[in-house]
Amino acid sequence: MSSALLHQQGWKEYLNDCSEILEIVESLEVSGRITKLTGLVMEAVGIKLPIGSACYVPLAEGRRVEAEVVGFDGGRMLLMPQSGVEGVTPGAKVFALEVAEALPKPNQAKHPRRRAIDRARHLPVGEALLGRVVDAAGRPLDELGPLNSENSVPLNTRPLNPLSRAPIEDVLDVGVRAINSMLTVGRGQRMGLFAGSGVGKSVLLGMMARYTTADVIVVGLIGERGREVKEFIEQILGPEGLARSVVVAAPADVPALMRLQGASYATAIAEYFRNEGKDVLLIMDSLTRYAMAQREIALAIGEPPATKGYPPSVFAKLPALVERAGNGKPGEGSITAFYTVLTEGDDQQDPIADSARAILDGHIVLSRSLAESGHYPAIDIEQSISRAMHNITSPEHQKNARKLKQLNSRYTRNQDLINVGAYESGSDPVLDEAIMRHEAIEAFLQQDIKESAHWTASVNDLAMLVGGVS
């Protein structure tokens, strides 16, 4: 072999050795120290990590505070803790939380090397989570032992190419007659459930979770009261619904970062099952609490408020979360999502409600007046709409739904005249028919929590009610 080739081969070996050294250095823990802790934010110096990276501050007795990088200011990293910060002292050390994987060394039979692939938080997913209740960090809350899941995914994924998504073509049966017949939902559709407090949104979500034909249900309870979490699981969802469900609970008493992470984690679990070819029903209660958590974080790191105290990043986070649901590529599964939106004082023009309406594929409005009159589920048919219904239902079905909505609307607008006896029969043929069918329409739109209404039966009942053709 010539001296030139030997020289060239020597340089290649030298570069390979340098590459190994760099990978070893890269896998070392990156550390810094805490210089400031104010409110919800810790500041650290000496550590440089990308946004979204996970890190931790070790405390006494083996405890530690985990945190996430949410911003930076010059050389100072802004960290948001995921738990209480009791025990953190000035100058405390902070370390990067490494995520590594074994990489076989090319063309050599040595032990695999380990190299940091990213510093984002990875949480467990898979079949082992079915029937389980976990927190936003993937830790079991149901005291049924460890998850024993072999798969884990990062919380945030790249958005799908909109042109690669399969279109919404099939109906998803949710088991609720008013929705199946009047607001038909398609597989891969994303719906908003707009409601004030105490009008039965949790009960309606539980009915859909129990009676839907979806393969897997993923429930994200974000920012709700801790008492409601147990009630939803035991009384509303029930053993039948829980058996094929994964519940991610991030109640109101956990830090804002964990509420954000809980919503992302529930979506990541749904994405995993969609990639496995399953039809997933994702229930997020609530999108408003998710927005409020992002508002807390954004204001804490200095972002200026914009609309009603919500910084601009809130309105960027909402579509980023919602767009992760929906259909995957042709041949893959689907994520049909329901996001509850809390309207302050039943104000439908709340900025979060207004933004949600713009990015979702339809909305179901729950009426307080209907709930107060004992009408459950308290769905206001006039104000609700499914934007995919015209693509997945027959013309006869659509005609019957329009007729029922017309009759219901005509009766509601003239109810005062009817109640005081000021309306004379025969003055308005449509109103006469609405009065004649009013009790039947009321019974049709109501449903007991223990009653399941199949989609085909719902459509046939609608046709019979309005005198149409099944």
Tab-separated table of N, CA, C and O in Angstrom, residues 244-313:
chain	number	residue	atom	x	y	z
A	244	ARG	N	-61.529	0.202	27.973
A	244	ARG	CA	-60.853	0.478	26.702
A	244	ARG	C	-60.386	1.932	26.622
A	244	ARG	O	-60.267	2.493	25.538
A	245	SER	N	-60.159	2.528	27.787
A	245	SER	CA	-59.781	3.937	27.848
A	245	SER	C	-58.431	4.121	28.517
A	245	SER	O	-57.961	3.273	29.278
A	246	VAL	N	-57.822	5.261	28.210
A	246	VAL	CA	-56.656	5.758	28.931
A	246	VAL	C	-57.035	7.133	29.452
A	246	VAL	O	-57.475	7.992	28.679
A	247	VAL	N	-56.905	7.338	30.756
A	247	VAL	CA	-57.259	8.621	31.361
A	247	VAL	C	-55.985	9.321	31.822
A	247	VAL	O	-55.202	8.755	32.586
A	248	VAL	N	-55.790	10.541	31.334
A	248	VAL	CA	-54.666	11.377	31.755
A	248	VAL	C	-55.247	12.510	32.585
A	248	VAL	O	-56.025	13.325	32.072
A	249	ALA	N	-54.894	12.563	33.856
A	249	ALA	CA	-55.463	13.550	34.769
A	249	ALA	C	-54.403	14.558	35.189
A	249	ALA	O	-53.361	14.186	35.730
A	250	ALA	N	-54.676	15.835	34.926
A	250	ALA	CA	-53.821	16.933	35.387
A	250	ALA	C	-54.739	17.966	36.026
A	250	ALA	O	-55.119	18.954	35.387
A	251	PRO	N	-55.154	17.734	37.276
A	251	PRO	CA	-56.164	18.596	37.895
A	251	PRO	C	-55.660	20.009	38.161
A	251	PRO	O	-54.495	20.343	37.898
A	252	ALA	N	-56.543	20.832	38.710
A	252	ALA	CA	-56.266	22.259	38.848
A	252	ALA	C	-55.138	22.562	39.825
A	252	ALA	O	-54.529	23.635	39.746
A	253	ASP	N	-54.848	21.650	40.742
A	253	ASP	CA	-53.833	21.955	41.754
A	253	ASP	C	-52.412	21.633	41.310
A	253	ASP	O	-51.470	21.852	42.071
A	254	VAL	N	-52.207	21.126	40.105
A	254	VAL	CA	-50.853	20.875	39.618
A	254	VAL	C	-50.353	22.122	38.904
A	254	VAL	O	-51.143	22.957	38.463
A	255	PRO	N	-49.027	22.305	38.769
A	255	PRO	CA	-48.506	23.498	38.091
A	255	PRO	C	-48.999	23.627	36.655
A	255	PRO	O	-49.397	22.648	36.015
A	256	ALA	N	-48.958	24.854	36.167
A	256	ALA	CA	-49.452	25.133	34.817
A	256	ALA	C	-48.736	24.297	33.772
A	256	ALA	O	-49.350	23.845	32.802
A	257	LEU	N	-47.442	24.075	33.963
A	257	LEU	CA	-46.685	23.290	32.989
A	257	LEU	C	-47.211	21.866	32.894
A	257	LEU	O	-47.271	21.281	31.807
A	258	MET	N	-47.624	21.296	34.027
A	258	MET	CA	-48.150	19.939	34.014
A	258	MET	C	-49.523	19.878	33.349
A	258	MET	O	-49.891	18.870	32.740
A	259	ARG	N	-50.298	20.943	33.442
A	259	ARG	CA	-51.585	20.970	32.742
A	259	ARG	C	-51.363	21.016	31.235
A	259	ARG	O	-52.056	20.330	30.472
A	260	LEU	N	-50.383	21.811	30.807
A	260	LEU	CA	-50.036	21.812	29.385
A	260	LEU	C	-49.544	20.442	28.947
A	260	LEU	O	-49.930	19.919	27.900
A	261	GLN	N	-48.682	19.848	29.770
A	261	GLN	CA	-48.101	18.559	29.423
A	261	GLN	C	-49.163	17.469	29.399
A	261	GLN	O	-49.095	16.548	28.575
A	262	GLY	N	-50.166	17.569	30.280
A	262	GLY	CA	-51.233	16.574	30.296
A	262	GLY	C	-52.004	16.546	28.985
A	262	GLY	O	-52.325	15.477	28.462
A	263	ALA	N	-52.284	17.720	28.430
A	263	ALA	CA	-52.995	17.781	27.150
A	263	ALA	C	-52.138	17.221	26.023
A	263	ALA	O	-52.623	16.473	25.166
A	264	SER	N	-50.852	17.556	26.026
A	264	SER	CA	-49.954	17.039	24.990
A	264	SER	C	-49.776	15.530	25.123
A	264	SER	O	-49.699	14.813	24.118
A	265	TYR	N	-49.717	15.044	26.363
A	265	TYR	CA	-49.535	13.607	26.593
A	265	TYR	C	-50.754	12.823	26.118
A	265	TYR	O	-50.629	11.782	25.450
A	266	ALA	N	-51.960	13.311	26.440
A	266	ALA	CA	-53.175	12.628	25.981
A	266	ALA	C	-53.209	12.572	24.461
A	266	ALA	O	-53.575	11.553	23.866
A	267	THR	N	-52.802	13.669	23.818
A	267	THR	CA	-52.781	13.689	22.354
A	267	THR	C	-51.730	12.735	21.804
A	267	THR	O	-51.950	12.056	20.792
A	268	ALA	N	-50.573	12.655	22.473
A	268	ALA	CA	-49.517	11.741	22.027
A	268	ALA	C	-49.964	10.280	22.132
A	268	ALA	O	-49.652	9.459	21.259
A	269	ILE	N	-50.695	9.943	23.187
A	269	ILE	CA	-51.229	8.583	23.330
A	269	ILE	C	-52.211	8.281	22.191
A	269	ILE	O	-52.178	7.203	21.584
A	270	ALA	N	-53.084	9.246	21.903
A	270	ALA	CA	-54.037	9.059	20.808
A	270	ALA	C	-53.312	8.890	19.473
A	270	ALA	O	-53.702	8.061	18.638
A	271	GLU	N	-52.240	9.654	19.263
A	271	GLU	CA	-51.470	9.536	18.022
A	271	GLU	C	-50.842	8.153	17.899
A	271	GLU	O	-50.783	7.584	16.796
A	272	TYR	N	-50.364	7.616	19.015
A	272	TYR	CA	-49.753	6.276	18.972
A	272	TYR	C	-50.767	5.236	18.504
A	272	TYR	O	-50.468	4.422	17.618
A	273	PHE	N	-51.971	5.256	19.084
A	273	PHE	CA	-52.980	4.275	18.694
A	273	PHE	C	-53.455	4.518	17.265
A	273	PHE	O	-53.781	3.567	16.542
A	274	ARG	N	-53.511	5.776	16.832
A	274	ARG	CA	-53.872	6.054	15.437
A	274	ARG	C	-52.843	5.460	14.492
A	274	ARG	O	-53.196	4.864	13.460
A	275	ASN	N	-51.560	5.599	14.846
A	275	ASN	CA	-50.516	5.031	13.999
A	275	ASN	C	-50.552	3.510	13.974
A	275	ASN	O	-50.018	2.884	13.043
A	276	GLU	N	-51.187	2.908	14.990
A	276	GLU	CA	-51.359	1.456	15.027
A	276	GLU	C	-52.589	1.009	14.239
A	276	GLU	O	-52.924	-0.169	14.239
A	277	GLY	N	-53.282	1.952	13.598
A	277	GLY	CA	-54.427	1.613	12.772
A	277	GLY	C	-55.758	1.601	13.485
A	277	GLY	O	-56.760	1.125	12.932
A	278	LYS	N	-55.821	2.141	14.692
A	278	LYS	CA	-57.056	2.121	15.464
A	278	LYS	C	-57.816	3.439	15.316
A	278	LYS	O	-57.228	4.489	15.057
A	279	ASP	N	-59.141	3.347	15.485
A	279	ASP	CA	-59.976	4.546	15.531
A	279	ASP	C	-60.065	5.004	16.985
A	279	ASP	O	-60.538	4.260	17.863
A	280	VAL	N	-59.622	6.212	17.240
A	280	VAL	CA	-59.501	6.728	18.603
A	280	VAL	C	-60.505	7.847	18.815
A	280	VAL	O	-60.697	8.706	17.949
A	281	LEU	N	-61.156	7.841	19.982
A	281	LEU	CA	-61.975	8.967	20.416
A	281	LEU	C	-61.189	9.702	21.491
A	281	LEU	O	-60.925	9.156	22.564
A	282	LEU	N	-60.793	10.928	21.195
A	282	LEU	CA	-60.037	11.758	22.135
A	282	LEU	C	-60.983	12.772	22.762
A	282	LEU	O	-61.621	13.558	22.057
A	283	ILE	N	-61.072	12.751	24.083
A	283	ILE	CA	-61.918	13.681	24.823
A	283	ILE	C	-61.016	14.562	25.674
A	283	ILE	O	-60.270	14.053	26.523
A	284	MET	N	-61.051	15.874	25.443
A	284	MET	CA	-60.213	16.815	26.184
A	284	MET	C	-61.103	17.761	26.974
A	284	MET	O	-61.862	18.554	26.408
A	285	ASP	N	-61.017	17.678	28.291
A	285	ASP	CA	-61.827	18.513	29.167
A	285	ASP	C	-60.890	19.241	30.141
A	285	ASP	O	-60.482	18.667	31.142
A	286	SER	N	-60.467	20.460	29.838
A	286	SER	CA	-61.062	21.308	28.823
A	286	SER	C	-59.969	22.082	28.079
A	286	SER	O	-58.855	22.261	28.601
A	287	LEU	N	-60.316	22.551	26.892
A	287	LEU	CA	-59.401	23.348	26.088
A	287	LEU	C	-59.175	24.717	26.725
A	287	LEU	O	-58.101	25.308	26.594
A	288	THR	N	-60.165	25.214	27.438
A	288	THR	CA	-60.032	26.509	28.102
A	288	THR	C	-58.977	26.459	29.198
A	288	THR	O	-58.168	27.381	29.343
A	289	ARG	N	-58.972	25.388	29.998
A	289	ARG	CA	-57.964	25.264	31.063
A	289	ARG	C	-56.563	25.133	30.465
A	289	ARG	O	-55.584	25.602	31.044
A	290	TYR	N	-56.469	24.496	29.318
A	290	TYR	CA	-55.186	24.415	28.612
A	290	TYR	C	-54.713	25.810	28.229
A	290	TYR	O	-53.546	26.160	28.427
A	291	ALA	N	-55.622	26.627	27.701
A	291	ALA	CA	-55.267	27.997	27.330
A	291	ALA	C	-54.887	28.821	28.548
A	291	ALA	O	-53.950	29.631	28.506
A	292	MET	N	-55.582	28.614	29.649
A	292	MET	CA	-55.270	29.354	30.867
A	292	MET	C	-53.894	28.970	31.406
A	292	MET	O	-53.160	29.820	31.931
A	293	ALA	N	-53.541	27.702	31.292
A	293	ALA	CA	-52.213	27.266	31.732
A	293	ALA	C	-51.123	27.920	30.902
A	293	ALA	O	-50.103	28.378	31.428
A	294	GLN	N	-51.326	27.974	29.584
A	294	GLN	CA	-50.355	28.642	28.725
A	294	GLN	C	-50.287	30.135	29.045
A	294	GLN	O	-49.210	30.743	28.988
A	295	ARG	N	-51.412	30.731	29.392
A	295	ARG	CA	-51.411	32.147	29.777
A	295	ARG	C	-50.566	32.365	31.028
A	295	ARG	O	-49.790	33.332	31.094
A	296	GLU	N	-50.702	31.495	32.023
A	296	GLU	CA	-49.894	31.608	33.237
A	296	GLU	C	-48.405	31.569	32.919
A	296	GLU	O	-47.621	32.376	33.425
A	297	ILE	N	-48.019	30.628	32.071
A	297	ILE	CA	-46.602	30.471	31.748
A	297	ILE	C	-46.099	31.667	30.949
A	297	ILE	O	-45.036	32.226	31.237
A	298	ALA	N	-46.871	32.077	29.943
A	298	ALA	CA	-46.434	33.174	29.077
A	298	ALA	C	-46.289	34.474	29.859
A	298	ALA	O	-45.311	35.217	29.689
A	299	LEU	N	-47.244	34.765	30.730
A	299	LEU	CA	-47.146	35.988	31.520
A	299	LEU	C	-45.990	35.918	32.509
A	299	LEU	O	-45.333	36.932	32.785
A	300	ALA	N	-45.721	34.715	33.045
A	300	ALA	CA	-44.634	34.569	34.015
A	300	ALA	C	-43.267	34.822	33.395
A	300	ALA	O	-42.351	35.303	34.076
A	301	ILE	N	-43.100	34.517	32.109
A	301	ILE	CA	-41.791	34.725	31.477
A	301	ILE	C	-41.724	36.058	30.741
A	301	ILE	O	-40.770	36.324	30.012
A	302	GLY	N	-42.769	36.891	30.930
A	302	GLY	CA	-42.682	38.250	30.431
A	302	GLY	C	-43.380	38.550	29.126
A	302	GLY	O	-43.221	39.653	28.590
A	303	GLU	N	-44.190	37.620	28.598
A	303	GLU	CA	-44.895	37.905	27.350
A	303	GLU	C	-46.046	38.864	27.617
A	303	GLU	O	-46.801	38.673	28.573
A	304	PRO	N	-46.219	39.901	26.821
A	304	PRO	CA	-47.278	40.889	27.089
A	304	PRO	C	-48.657	40.326	26.805
A	304	PRO	O	-48.838	39.549	25.866
A	305	PRO	N	-49.661	40.709	27.601
A	305	PRO	CA	-51.038	40.254	27.343
A	305	PRO	C	-51.614	40.951	26.126
A	305	PRO	O	-51.216	42.056	25.769
A	306	ALA	N	-52.581	40.280	25.502
A	306	ALA	CA	-53.203	40.847	24.299
A	306	ALA	C	-54.709	40.919	24.495
A	306	ALA	O	-55.224	41.887	25.021
A	307	THR	N	-55.441	39.879	24.128
A	307	THR	CA	-56.893	39.879	24.197
A	307	THR	C	-57.378	39.327	25.532
A	307	THR	O	-57.135	38.165	25.854
A	308	LYS	N	-58.035	40.165	26.332
A	308	LYS	CA	-58.553	39.780	27.648
A	308	LYS	C	-57.496	39.091	28.505
A	308	LYS	O	-57.776	38.096	29.181
A	309	GLY	N	-56.279	39.573	28.433
A	309	GLY	CA	-55.213	39.027	29.253
A	309	GLY	C	-54.522	37.818	28.682
A	309	GLY	O	-53.584	37.300	29.290
A	310	TYR	N	-54.946	37.340	27.523
A	310	TYR	CA	-54.308	36.184	26.897
A	310	TYR	C	-53.181	36.658	25.979
A	310	TYR	O	-53.420	37.435	25.053
A	311	PRO	N	-51.940	36.211	26.196
A	311	PRO	CA	-50.832	36.579	25.306
A	311	PRO	C	-50.979	35.920	23.933
A	311	PRO	O	-51.721	34.947	23.772
A	312	PRO	N	-50.286	36.418	22.927
A	312	PRO	CA	-50.406	35.852	21.574
A	312	PRO	C	-50.046	34.375	21.487
A	312	PRO	O	-50.586	33.654	20.647
A	313	SER	N	-49.115	33.911	22.340
A	313	SER	CA	-48.703	32.507	22.254
A	313	SER	C	-49.850	31.551	22.530
A	313	SER	O	-49.842	30.411	22.053
